[in-house]
Amino acid sequence: MPPKRRTDPGARPGELIAAARKVLTQKGVANCTVSDIVDAAGAAKGTFYLYFASKDDIINAVVEQIAQEMVDAAEEAVAETDSGAVDRFVALRDAIATFAADATSWELAENYHRPENRAVHDRMAEQLVARLAPIVESIVEQGVEEGVFVVEDAHLASWFVLGGLRALELAFPDRSRLASAIVDTTELALRALGYAGAMPNAPRPA
Amino acid sequence: MPPKRRTDPGARPGELIAAARKVLTQKGVANCTVSDIVDAAGAAKGTFYLYFASKDDIINAVVEQIAQEMVDAAEEAVAETDSGAVDRFVALRDAIATFAADATSWELAENYHRPENRAVHDRMAEQLVARLAPIVESIVEQGVEEGVFVVEDAHLASWFVLGGLRALELAFPDRSRLASAIVDTTELALRALGYAGAMPNAPRPA
Amino acid sequence: MPPKRRTDPGARPGELIAAARKVLTQKGVANCTVSDIVDAAGAAKGTFYLYFASKDDIINAVVEQIAQEMVDAAEEAVAETDSGAVDRFVALRDAIATFAADATSWELAENYHRPENRAVHDRMAEQLVARLAPIVESIVEQGVEEGVFVVEDAHLASWFVLGGLRALELAFPDRSRLASAIVDTTELALRALGYAGAMPNAPRPA
Amino acid sequence: MPPKRRTDPGARPGELIAAARKVLTQKGVANCTVSDIVDAAGAAKGTFYLYFASKDDIINAVVEQIAQEMVDAAEEAVAETDSGAVDRFVALRDAIATFAADATSWELAENYHRPENRAVHDRMAEQLVARLAPIVESIVEQGVEEGVFVVEDAHLASWFVLGGLRALELAFPDRSRLASAIVDTTELALRALGYAGAMPNAPRPA
DNA sequence: CATGAATGAGCGTTCATTCAT
DNA sequence: GATGAATGAACGCTCATTCAT
């Protein structure tokens, strides 16, 4: 059968990633085959390999995409605020909590606690922490300059704080309390950063 | 030919786990086959299924074993000290740092940063954090009673602290600075727990 | 489905080679799949890879087997005769002609002139010439000692003579005249070898 | 964007054959894809099928081209000499030896002994022998008329002689001695043809 | 004439699992 | 208990070919 001409040439990779994102959500990584993805995308098997070198390649692309969405949200949140380091930190915290609570963005998360999804899950967590860390780091450095934070190694402190946030996912597997736990954790994090002032506990209204 | 009589019947499962641990270390999870494991153990394929329901089953057993070793070390460290919560916390920190620096215990760790080993790596990290958390939690509760820690939710705080420690692995992928970073992080952790006293910076001599 | 226990364990490789030989004959090399072979052998696909590393591997084995049969026939023919070099040469020629005329042994040959069978065909021709050459060479050397052949380089002469025989396959693609042409060629070959006596034209009765 | 206008329309088939010849040389037949060819030719996939019916088609064209070059060289060598059959035979032999020793003409030859190139190699050898045979045949017939050759079947004898030459390639796989072996073989060939005169051993100066 | 995105049947290969012995 | 030959579904991936533009 001859190839069907597409209405929107150039949209294939995106369609495939979207399809992969959906299939990954539904079946997990180990049980997701390339056939599943192309079926979901309405494409032929060969088309897949026109745009992606391997199954791993597209999984990375999915992870990349989701991570990018979260990082974008985080950067936007931080950029909006031109106030002090503590406010920025709270804004960042809110962005993360919002994203974590957003079912659409976290489609994959529902399946993360199934063992077969470990792989993407952690690939993403790694990506996320790696890309969020510089944002936190700049906030920490700002706080040190402002004199509200007291840390010797901003790099170390940033990872520590983010790692602490990430662990909550494991601490509250049912996710119902996750968003609120992230908020509660702010106090722990600010303390770790040497903040001694009043704790800004109220989450920002959505 | 009758089956070879074993010198120690009942030792099979342990032999298989040991073999799996070795093979996992050498080849990663994805590239490790049941054949590899039974070959390394000097057993037949069928024998494997006498003791383990599946390949996943034995991988879990390996992870379990390693995690148990770490937990044992941690519990021993904490038990040895009958002094205050801060000292216990430092002792626990030392145990983790020691274990992390110990090549024998971390055979697998060398390969953890190879993408194909994500799976075990994170399965173990999860196990570890889950089993270490209660220990931390008891220390935190002790500290709260002693009045040196100020935390509202000991469960949350324990996970936060352990997550922070775990993230350091990602922050320092080369592992050469990992052990020292764990020590440095103690200050951040104690601060997060609301500790306001002098920081016990000196690591325990090896 | 569980494995069927074989009545004759150890017979698998031979069965697979036999099946491959048949399929190769029927479908050619390029169109012969591993599935075809295992279907013909009544085995499962995995069983194939228990005994052969790849499709190429079994094709080599088939070629090897046929070549061996021809070489065996040639050696037997030469060994039977303890007379002079010319008689031995004629005996060898007869063995080759007989084998060439034998439909059973040359099952594959029927298909050799189809382009897709080039590969095995030539792999076999190469094997054959390489293994027949030493036999010819010993005859040539004997003839030289007996004073009936005059050649400077027995190695060269042997290959030349065998190459000449082999080319007849190309000269008479319909094979109906092939056996007789081989006989006729004896005169050319003996002349090339410097034989000046009477030509032993009569083929040996079967 | 309109298709690029070609500087020389009508040159496409030649460009594709040249590209195929190059790719075939570098990668072998089995590993050479249509994509490789069109990429090397700077053409689009579709363009390929404007001029060639299939991949096999262009491979045949490449073989054809090389064979034609050799046949042209052979015919030229034979035409130059209007002397006797023996001289013509020697001239033909020289042309073949020269061509065989000429790296440019035998680009493909370097790769011929890699197993994956069997296919073209032999397709070409077949072509070559088939097209050279009529030339040899006319020389043989001339020699018979002149009384210097004694053969009953010129057709048979021609193939025998060419087959003998071709086998030398197998006898001397390293090719360093191939050209000299071809020369040495002349004596064997002339003898086979019934030539009883003095042997014209000296190769023609290059 | 020329394009190249799309096709999809088909390939060789793997390996966790079974069970007759 | 122990064996290991046998299984076969399932996989990721290739590439000659087509045709709407």
PDB file of C-alpha atoms in Angstrom, chain C:
ATOM      1  CA  MET C   1       3.203 -25.205  25.613  1.00  0.00           C
ATOM      2  CA  PRO C   2       5.814 -27.448  27.184  1.00  0.00           C
ATOM      3  CA  PRO C   3       8.617 -28.981  25.160  1.00  0.00           C
ATOM      4  CA  LYS C   4       8.007 -32.301  23.478  1.00  0.00           C
ATOM      5  CA  ARG C   5      10.498 -34.900  24.546  1.00  0.00           C
ATOM      6  CA  ARG C   6      12.343 -36.283  21.542  1.00  0.00           C
ATOM      7  CA  THR C   7      12.539 -39.968  20.806  1.00  0.00           C
ATOM      8  CA  ASP C   8      16.089 -39.558  19.659  1.00  0.00           C
ATOM      9  CA  PRO C   9      17.944 -36.869  21.542  1.00  0.00           C
ATOM     10  CA  GLY C  10      21.023 -35.636  19.755  1.00  0.00           C
ATOM     11  CA  ALA C  11      19.417 -35.946  16.354  1.00  0.00           C
ATOM     12  CA  ARG C  12      18.263 -32.336  16.221  1.00  0.00           C
ATOM     13  CA  PRO C  13      21.198 -30.745  14.420  1.00  0.00           C
ATOM     14  CA  GLY C  14      21.081 -33.362  11.699  1.00  0.00           C
ATOM     15  CA  GLU C  15      17.361 -32.966  11.288  1.00  0.00           C
ATOM     16  CA  LEU C  16      17.742 -29.232  10.972  1.00  0.00           C
ATOM     17  CA  ILE C  17      20.505 -29.542   8.404  1.00  0.00           C
ATOM     18  CA  ALA C  18      18.433 -32.004   6.418  1.00  0.00           C
ATOM     19  CA  ALA C  19      15.451 -29.657   6.562  1.00  0.00           C
ATOM     20  CA  ALA C  20      17.619 -26.729   5.540  1.00  0.00           C
ATOM     21  CA  ARG C  21      19.000 -28.713   2.637  1.00  0.00           C
ATOM     22  CA  LYS C  22      15.492 -29.413   1.442  1.00  0.00           C
ATOM     23  CA  VAL C  23      14.236 -25.867   1.862  1.00  0.00           C
ATOM     24  CA  LEU C  24      17.335 -24.434   0.236  1.00  0.00           C
ATOM     25  CA  THR C  25      16.635 -26.648  -2.726  1.00  0.00           C
ATOM     26  CA  GLN C  26      13.055 -25.578  -2.990  1.00  0.00           C
ATOM     27  CA  LYS C  27      13.226 -21.885  -2.315  1.00  0.00           C
ATOM     28  CA  GLY C  28      16.749 -20.686  -2.845  1.00  0.00           C
ATOM     29  CA  VAL C  29      18.963 -19.057  -0.296  1.00  0.00           C
ATOM     30  CA  ALA C  30      17.633 -15.535  -0.237  1.00  0.00           C
ATOM     31  CA  ASN C  31      14.035 -16.695   0.037  1.00  0.00           C
ATOM     32  CA  CYS C  32      14.722 -19.297   2.658  1.00  0.00           C
ATOM     33  CA  THR C  33      13.933 -18.128   6.140  1.00  0.00           C
ATOM     34  CA  VAL C  34      14.781 -19.630   9.471  1.00  0.00           C
ATOM     35  CA  SER C  35      11.065 -20.153   9.939  1.00  0.00           C
ATOM     36  CA  ASP C  36      10.949 -22.241   6.779  1.00  0.00           C
ATOM     37  CA  ILE C  37      13.717 -24.424   8.083  1.00  0.00           C
ATOM     38  CA  VAL C  38      12.287 -25.039  11.524  1.00  0.00           C
ATOM     39  CA  ASP C  39       8.846 -25.651  10.065  1.00  0.00           C
ATOM     40  CA  ALA C  40      10.312 -28.250   7.736  1.00  0.00           C
ATOM     41  CA  ALA C  41      12.185 -29.819  10.633  1.00  0.00           C
ATOM     42  CA  GLY C  42       9.169 -29.818  12.917  1.00  0.00           C
ATOM     43  CA  ALA C  43      11.085 -27.829  15.485  1.00  0.00           C
ATOM     44  CA  ALA C  44      10.529 -24.528  17.236  1.00  0.00           C
ATOM     45  CA  LYS C  45      12.390 -21.412  16.258  1.00  0.00           C
ATOM     46  CA  GLY C  46      14.274 -21.341  19.515  1.00  0.00           C
ATOM     47  CA  THR C  47      15.495 -24.864  18.979  1.00  0.00           C
ATOM     48  CA  PHE C  48      17.229 -23.708  15.850  1.00  0.00           C
ATOM     49  CA  TYR C  49      19.350 -21.265  17.815  1.00  0.00           C
ATOM     50  CA  LEU C  50      20.225 -23.981  20.275  1.00  0.00           C
ATOM     51  CA  TYR C  51      22.331 -25.590  17.590  1.00  0.00           C
ATOM     52  CA  PHE C  52      23.133 -22.894  15.057  1.00  0.00           C
ATOM     53  CA  ALA C  53      24.339 -19.418  15.722  1.00  0.00           C
ATOM     54  CA  SER C  54      22.624 -17.910  12.715  1.00  0.00           C
ATOM     55  CA  LYS C  55      21.031 -18.600   9.404  1.00  0.00           C
ATOM     56  CA  ASP C  56      24.411 -18.320   7.733  1.00  0.00           C
ATOM     57  CA  ASP C  57      25.743 -20.891  10.111  1.00  0.00           C
ATOM     58  CA  ILE C  58      23.371 -23.597   8.975  1.00  0.00           C
ATOM     59  CA  ILE C  59      23.851 -22.734   5.316  1.00  0.00           C
ATOM     60  CA  ASN C  60      27.531 -23.270   5.802  1.00  0.00           C
ATOM     61  CA  ALA C  61      26.757 -26.565   7.453  1.00  0.00           C
ATOM     62  CA  VAL C  62      24.659 -27.665   4.481  1.00  0.00           C
ATOM     63  CA  VAL C  63      27.362 -26.706   2.041  1.00  0.00           C
ATOM     64  CA  GLU C  64      29.918 -28.435   4.179  1.00  0.00           C
ATOM     65  CA  GLN C  65      27.854 -31.598   4.254  1.00  0.00           C
ATOM     66  CA  ILE C  66      27.370 -31.787   0.502  1.00  0.00           C
ATOM     67  CA  ALA C  67      30.976 -30.955  -0.165  1.00  0.00           C
ATOM     68  CA  GLN C  68      32.016 -33.658   2.249  1.00  0.00           C
ATOM     69  CA  GLU C  69      29.885 -36.198   0.448  1.00  0.00           C
ATOM     70  CA  MET C  70      31.522 -35.334  -2.839  1.00  0.00           C
ATOM     71  CA  VAL C  71      34.976 -35.380  -1.381  1.00  0.00           C
ATOM     72  CA  ASP C  72      34.286 -38.736   0.234  1.00  0.00           C
ATOM     73  CA  ALA C  73      33.163 -40.116  -3.097  1.00  0.00           C
ATOM     74  CA  ALA C  74      36.256 -38.740  -4.778  1.00  0.00           C
ATOM     75  CA  GLU C  75      38.615 -40.122  -2.180  1.00  0.00           C
ATOM     76  CA  GLU C  76      36.996 -43.498  -2.292  1.00  0.00           C
ATOM     77  CA  ALA C  77      37.295 -43.594  -6.062  1.00  0.00           C
ATOM     78  CA  VAL C  78      40.947 -42.717  -5.973  1.00  0.00           C
ATOM     79  CA  ALA C  79      41.744 -45.099  -3.159  1.00  0.00           C
ATOM     80  CA  GLU C  80      40.134 -48.064  -4.905  1.00  0.00           C
ATOM     81  CA  THR C  81      42.663 -47.843  -7.693  1.00  0.00           C
ATOM     82  CA  ASP C  82      46.240 -48.671  -6.972  1.00  0.00           C
ATOM     83  CA  SER C  83      47.273 -48.380 -10.577  1.00  0.00           C
ATOM     84  CA  GLY C  84      48.874 -45.451 -12.415  1.00  0.00           C
ATOM     85  CA  ALA C  85      48.150 -41.758 -12.278  1.00  0.00           C
ATOM     86  CA  VAL C  86      46.117 -41.739 -15.466  1.00  0.00           C
ATOM     87  CA  ASP C  87      43.803 -44.462 -14.186  1.00  0.00           C
ATOM     88  CA  ARG C  88      43.418 -42.653 -10.916  1.00  0.00           C
ATOM     89  CA  PHE C  89      42.602 -39.459 -12.745  1.00  0.00           C
ATOM     90  CA  VAL C  90      39.986 -41.238 -14.793  1.00  0.00           C
ATOM     91  CA  ALA C  91      38.550 -42.797 -11.641  1.00  0.00           C
ATOM     92  CA  LEU C  92      38.324 -39.391 -10.045  1.00  0.00           C
ATOM     93  CA  ARG C  93      36.716 -38.002 -13.167  1.00  0.00           C
ATOM     94  CA  ASP C  94      34.160 -40.787 -13.033  1.00  0.00           C
ATOM     95  CA  ALA C  95      33.373 -40.107  -9.418  1.00  0.00           C
ATOM     96  CA  ILE C  96      32.782 -36.460 -10.144  1.00  0.00           C
ATOM     97  CA  ALA C  97      30.688 -37.232 -13.189  1.00  0.00           C
ATOM     98  CA  THR C  98      28.650 -39.766 -11.237  1.00  0.00           C
ATOM     99  CA  PHE C  99      28.061 -37.374  -8.413  1.00  0.00           C
ATOM    100  CA  ALA C 100      27.203 -34.638 -10.854  1.00  0.00           C
ATOM    101  CA  ALA C 101      24.697 -36.927 -12.525  1.00  0.00           C
ATOM    102  CA  ASP C 102      23.170 -38.085  -9.263  1.00  0.00           C
ATOM    103  CA  ALA C 103      19.967 -36.232  -8.691  1.00  0.00           C
ATOM    104  CA  THR C 104      19.886 -36.997  -4.989  1.00  0.00           C
ATOM    105  CA  SER C 105      23.287 -35.613  -4.243  1.00  0.00           C
ATOM    106  CA  TRP C 106      22.779 -32.614  -6.427  1.00  0.00           C
ATOM    107  CA  GLU C 107      19.361 -31.643  -5.239  1.00  0.00           C
ATOM    108  CA  LEU C 108      20.618 -28.176  -4.821  1.00  0.00           C
ATOM    109  CA  ALA C 109      22.185 -28.042  -8.231  1.00  0.00           C
ATOM    110  CA  GLU C 110      18.826 -27.854  -9.942  1.00  0.00           C
ATOM    111  CA  ASN C 111      18.429 -24.449  -8.475  1.00  0.00           C
ATOM    112  CA  TYR C 112      21.927 -23.261  -8.787  1.00  0.00           C
ATOM    113  CA  HIS C 113      21.378 -21.387 -11.942  1.00  0.00           C
ATOM    114  CA  ARG C 114      18.708 -19.265 -10.419  1.00  0.00           C
ATOM    115  CA  PRO C 115      20.381 -16.028  -9.485  1.00  0.00           C
ATOM    116  CA  GLU C 116      19.155 -16.102  -5.906  1.00  0.00           C
ATOM    117  CA  ASN C 117      21.117 -19.304  -5.318  1.00  0.00           C
ATOM    118  CA  ARG C 118      24.432 -17.916  -6.437  1.00  0.00           C
ATOM    119  CA  ALA C 119      25.540 -17.586  -2.864  1.00  0.00           C
ATOM    120  CA  VAL C 120      25.392 -21.230  -1.749  1.00  0.00           C
ATOM    121  CA  HIS C 121      26.314 -22.422  -5.136  1.00  0.00           C
ATOM    122  CA  ASP C 122      29.566 -20.607  -5.103  1.00  0.00           C
ATOM    123  CA  ARG C 123      30.282 -21.191  -1.507  1.00  0.00           C
ATOM    124  CA  MET C 124      30.004 -24.865  -2.335  1.00  0.00           C
ATOM    125  CA  ALA C 125      32.000 -24.668  -5.525  1.00  0.00           C
ATOM    126  CA  GLU C 126      34.746 -22.976  -3.602  1.00  0.00           C
ATOM    127  CA  GLN C 127      34.704 -25.602  -0.864  1.00  0.00           C
ATOM    128  CA  LEU C 128      34.636 -28.336  -3.415  1.00  0.00           C
ATOM    129  CA  VAL C 129      37.479 -27.107  -5.528  1.00  0.00           C
ATOM    130  CA  ALA C 130      39.524 -26.420  -2.424  1.00  0.00           C
ATOM    131  CA  ARG C 131      39.050 -29.943  -1.120  1.00  0.00           C
ATOM    132  CA  LEU C 132      39.306 -31.710  -4.413  1.00  0.00           C
ATOM    133  CA  ALA C 133      42.466 -29.865  -5.403  1.00  0.00           C
ATOM    134  CA  PRO C 134      44.729 -31.751  -2.986  1.00  0.00           C
ATOM    135  CA  ILE C 135      43.430 -35.032  -4.367  1.00  0.00           C
ATOM    136  CA  VAL C 136      44.159 -33.946  -7.910  1.00  0.00           C
ATOM    137  CA  GLU C 137      47.491 -32.603  -6.797  1.00  0.00           C
ATOM    138  CA  SER C 138      48.570 -35.966  -5.416  1.00  0.00           C
ATOM    139  CA  ILE C 139      47.571 -37.632  -8.673  1.00  0.00           C
ATOM    140  CA  VAL C 140      49.477 -35.057 -10.669  1.00  0.00           C
ATOM    141  CA  GLU C 141      52.555 -35.551  -8.540  1.00  0.00           C
ATOM    142  CA  GLN C 142      52.285 -39.307  -8.936  1.00  0.00           C
ATOM    143  CA  GLY C 143      52.015 -38.871 -12.697  1.00  0.00           C
ATOM    144  CA  VAL C 144      55.053 -36.686 -12.766  1.00  0.00           C
ATOM    145  CA  GLU C 145      57.030 -39.311 -10.869  1.00  0.00           C
ATOM    146  CA  GLU C 146      55.775 -41.972 -13.232  1.00  0.00           C
ATOM    147  CA  GLY C 147      56.872 -39.826 -16.121  1.00  0.00           C
ATOM    148  CA  VAL C 148      53.437 -39.692 -17.732  1.00  0.00           C
ATOM    149  CA  PHE C 149      52.672 -36.073 -16.736  1.00  0.00           C
ATOM    150  CA  VAL C 150      54.898 -33.100 -17.337  1.00  0.00           C
ATOM    151  CA  VAL C 151      54.059 -30.135 -15.159  1.00  0.00           C
ATOM    152  CA  GLU C 152      56.206 -27.700 -13.281  1.00  0.00           C
ATOM    153  CA  ASP C 153      53.749 -26.599 -10.646  1.00  0.00           C
ATOM    154  CA  ALA C 154      51.408 -29.360  -9.509  1.00  0.00           C
ATOM    155  CA  HIS C 155      49.409 -26.980  -7.333  1.00  0.00           C
ATOM    156  CA  LEU C 156      48.749 -24.609 -10.188  1.00  0.00           C
ATOM    157  CA  ALA C 157      47.950 -27.407 -12.589  1.00  0.00           C
ATOM    158  CA  SER C 158      45.476 -29.013 -10.208  1.00  0.00           C
ATOM    159  CA  TRP C 159      43.496 -25.850  -9.789  1.00  0.00           C
ATOM    160  CA  PHE C 160      43.558 -25.205 -13.495  1.00  0.00           C
ATOM    161  CA  VAL C 161      42.169 -28.619 -14.266  1.00  0.00           C
ATOM    162  CA  LEU C 162      39.482 -28.438 -11.614  1.00  0.00           C
ATOM    163  CA  GLY C 163      38.560 -24.942 -12.691  1.00  0.00           C
ATOM    164  CA  GLY C 164      38.166 -26.212 -16.202  1.00  0.00           C
ATOM    165  CA  LEU C 165      35.831 -28.936 -15.021  1.00  0.00           C
ATOM    166  CA  ARG C 166      33.841 -26.524 -12.950  1.00  0.00           C
ATOM    167  CA  ALA C 167      33.366 -24.126 -15.828  1.00  0.00           C
ATOM    168  CA  LEU C 168      31.469 -26.788 -17.708  1.00  0.00           C
ATOM    169  CA  GLU C 169      28.589 -26.228 -15.398  1.00  0.00           C
ATOM    170  CA  LEU C 170      28.362 -22.748 -16.795  1.00  0.00           C
ATOM    171  CA  ALA C 171      28.956 -23.905 -20.362  1.00  0.00           C
ATOM    172  CA  PHE C 172      26.094 -26.397 -20.260  1.00  0.00           C
ATOM    173  CA  PRO C 173      23.458 -24.894 -18.048  1.00  0.00           C
ATOM    174  CA  ASP C 174      20.857 -27.485 -18.932  1.00  0.00           C
ATOM    175  CA  ARG C 175      22.962 -30.205 -17.292  1.00  0.00           C
ATOM    176  CA  SER C 176      21.746 -32.806 -19.764  1.00  0.00           C
ATOM    177  CA  ARG C 177      25.096 -32.830 -21.440  1.00  0.00           C
ATOM    178  CA  LEU C 178      27.086 -32.033 -18.324  1.00  0.00           C
ATOM    179  CA  ALA C 179      28.076 -35.582 -17.419  1.00  0.00           C
ATOM    180  CA  SER C 180      29.174 -36.386 -20.951  1.00  0.00           C
ATOM    181  CA  ALA C 181      31.041 -33.114 -21.235  1.00  0.00           C
ATOM    182  CA  ILE C 182      32.994 -33.960 -18.111  1.00  0.00           C
ATOM    183  CA  VAL C 183      34.060 -37.166 -19.761  1.00  0.00           C
ATOM    184  CA  ASP C 184      35.014 -35.403 -22.964  1.00  0.00           C
ATOM    185  CA  THR C 185      37.005 -32.907 -20.993  1.00  0.00           C
ATOM    186  CA  THR C 186      39.319 -35.594 -19.743  1.00  0.00           C
ATOM    187  CA  GLU C 187      41.274 -35.362 -22.932  1.00  0.00           C
ATOM    188  CA  LEU C 188      41.753 -31.640 -22.536  1.00  0.00           C
ATOM    189  CA  ALA C 189      42.809 -32.101 -18.937  1.00  0.00           C
ATOM    190  CA  LEU C 190      45.261 -34.883 -19.602  1.00  0.00           C
ATOM    191  CA  ARG C 191      46.777 -32.870 -22.402  1.00  0.00           C
ATOM    192  CA  ALA C 192      47.156 -29.874 -20.128  1.00  0.00           C
ATOM    193  CA  LEU C 193      48.968 -32.128 -17.704  1.00  0.00           C
ATOM    194  CA  GLY C 194      51.410 -33.030 -20.461  1.00  0.00           C
ATOM    195  CA  TYR C 195      50.076 -36.519 -21.005  1.00  0.00           C
ATOM    196  CA  ALA C 196      51.038 -37.726 -24.466  1.00  0.00           C
ATOM    197  CA  GLY C 197      49.766 -41.303 -24.448  1.00  0.00           C
ATOM    198  CA  ALA C 198      46.550 -42.782 -25.713  1.00  0.00           C
ATOM    199  CA  MET C 199      43.423 -41.173 -24.371  1.00  0.00           C
ATOM    200  CA  PRO C 200      41.334 -43.359 -22.044  1.00  0.00           C
ATOM    201  CA  ASN C 201      38.059 -42.143 -23.388  1.00  0.00           C
ATOM    202  CA  ALA C 202      35.645 -44.829 -22.246  1.00  0.00           C
ATOM    203  CA  PRO C 203      33.872 -43.951 -19.028  1.00  0.00           C
ATOM    204  CA  ARG C 204      33.908 -46.617 -16.395  1.00  0.00           C
ATOM    205  CA  PRO C 205      30.661 -48.600 -16.342  1.00  0.00           C
ATOM    206  CA  ALA C 206      28.568 -47.651 -13.331  1.00  0.00           C
TER     207      ALA C 206
END
